[in-house]
């Protein structure tokens, strides 16, 4: 187990920066959340964040990822839970790769 | 609707268990980070400590790019903050469900606000279910899997585990995206979500085309949220 003091300071600074980003939105909403527009925005933000987070890798990777996403959506709609959809999505990607999709 | 800030062992445990599979999303990335950290000269202890304390893979990877002696502390802080700005939006969306959270529970909640844990729990919160214990338990699981995979990657640098082809063949590189797709499917409220999500998707693709990094999540999320709010407020 070895640790360089300069590296430890850098890691500490990084941890503080990460916590500032994570906690910043939470703290800011204590005041901003009272506004009607902001609370309406927060109703839409989770779905918009997830759609944004998913679409770029899907477009970039294509092929197997698209097959996985379709399987995930279909099984989630049919079964209604997280686990089934996840297994279907990951299994579809493995199958698609086995079938030669990139 | 606000949730109780009470944490029971049972809900903590349930939250941890259900996050095991989504948590695996970070496994291949953690292995990759561990290998990269070893190549940059970080020790196994430093790699694990960074993963435990920062617990945000993309920003850790960004930091490795800047990792050269003497370490540029200011640049590290700014780049880690910027790479984690999506958590700013996620934290903002989480706060209305926990408005009376005691001050001593706030830092743990911020700490465990990571992609998969946030996605799975916010979906429940919006349906008026879930509790803080599940959120913290899920975060605990993520906090075990992420540093554990980074340490494994560091120890196995150059060996079998560092071969990204194995994880790819098993489809494990898709687990992270799969969580977003599946949770988005669960969150989808029909016609009223179509336009804001379309705005988010277009904004995310445009920003990815225009700039490097993962700003597209922040920009897409804000664009979709702002459009949805503007439309709802105008209607009412």
Coordinates of C-alpha atoms in Angstrom, one line a residue, chain B residues 4-13 98 101-102 104-105 108-109 125 131-137:
Chain B
X4 CA -40.0 10.3 4.6
X5 CA -36.3 10.8 5.5
X6 CA -36.5 7.8 7.8
X7 CA -34.0 5.0 6.9
X8 CA -34.8 1.4 7.9
X9 CA -32.4 -1.5 7.6
X10 CA -34.9 -3.4 5.5
X11 CA -35.3 -0.6 2.9
X12 CA -31.5 0.0 2.9
X13 CA -31.0 -3.7 2.2
X98 CA -36.6 15.3 0.1
X101 CA -33.9 16.1 4.7
X102 CA -31.8 16.7 7.9
X104 CA -26.5 15.4 8.4
X105 CA -28.1 13.2 5.8
X108 CA -24.6 11.0 2.1
X109 CA -27.5 11.7 -0.3
X125 CA -40.3 8.8 -6.3
X131 CA -37.8 5.9 0.3
X132 CA -34.5 7.3 1.4
X133 CA -33.3 3.9 2.7
X134 CA -33.5 2.4 -0.8
X135 CA -31.6 5.4 -2.2
X136 CA -28.8 5.1 0.3
X137 CA -28.7 1.3 0.1

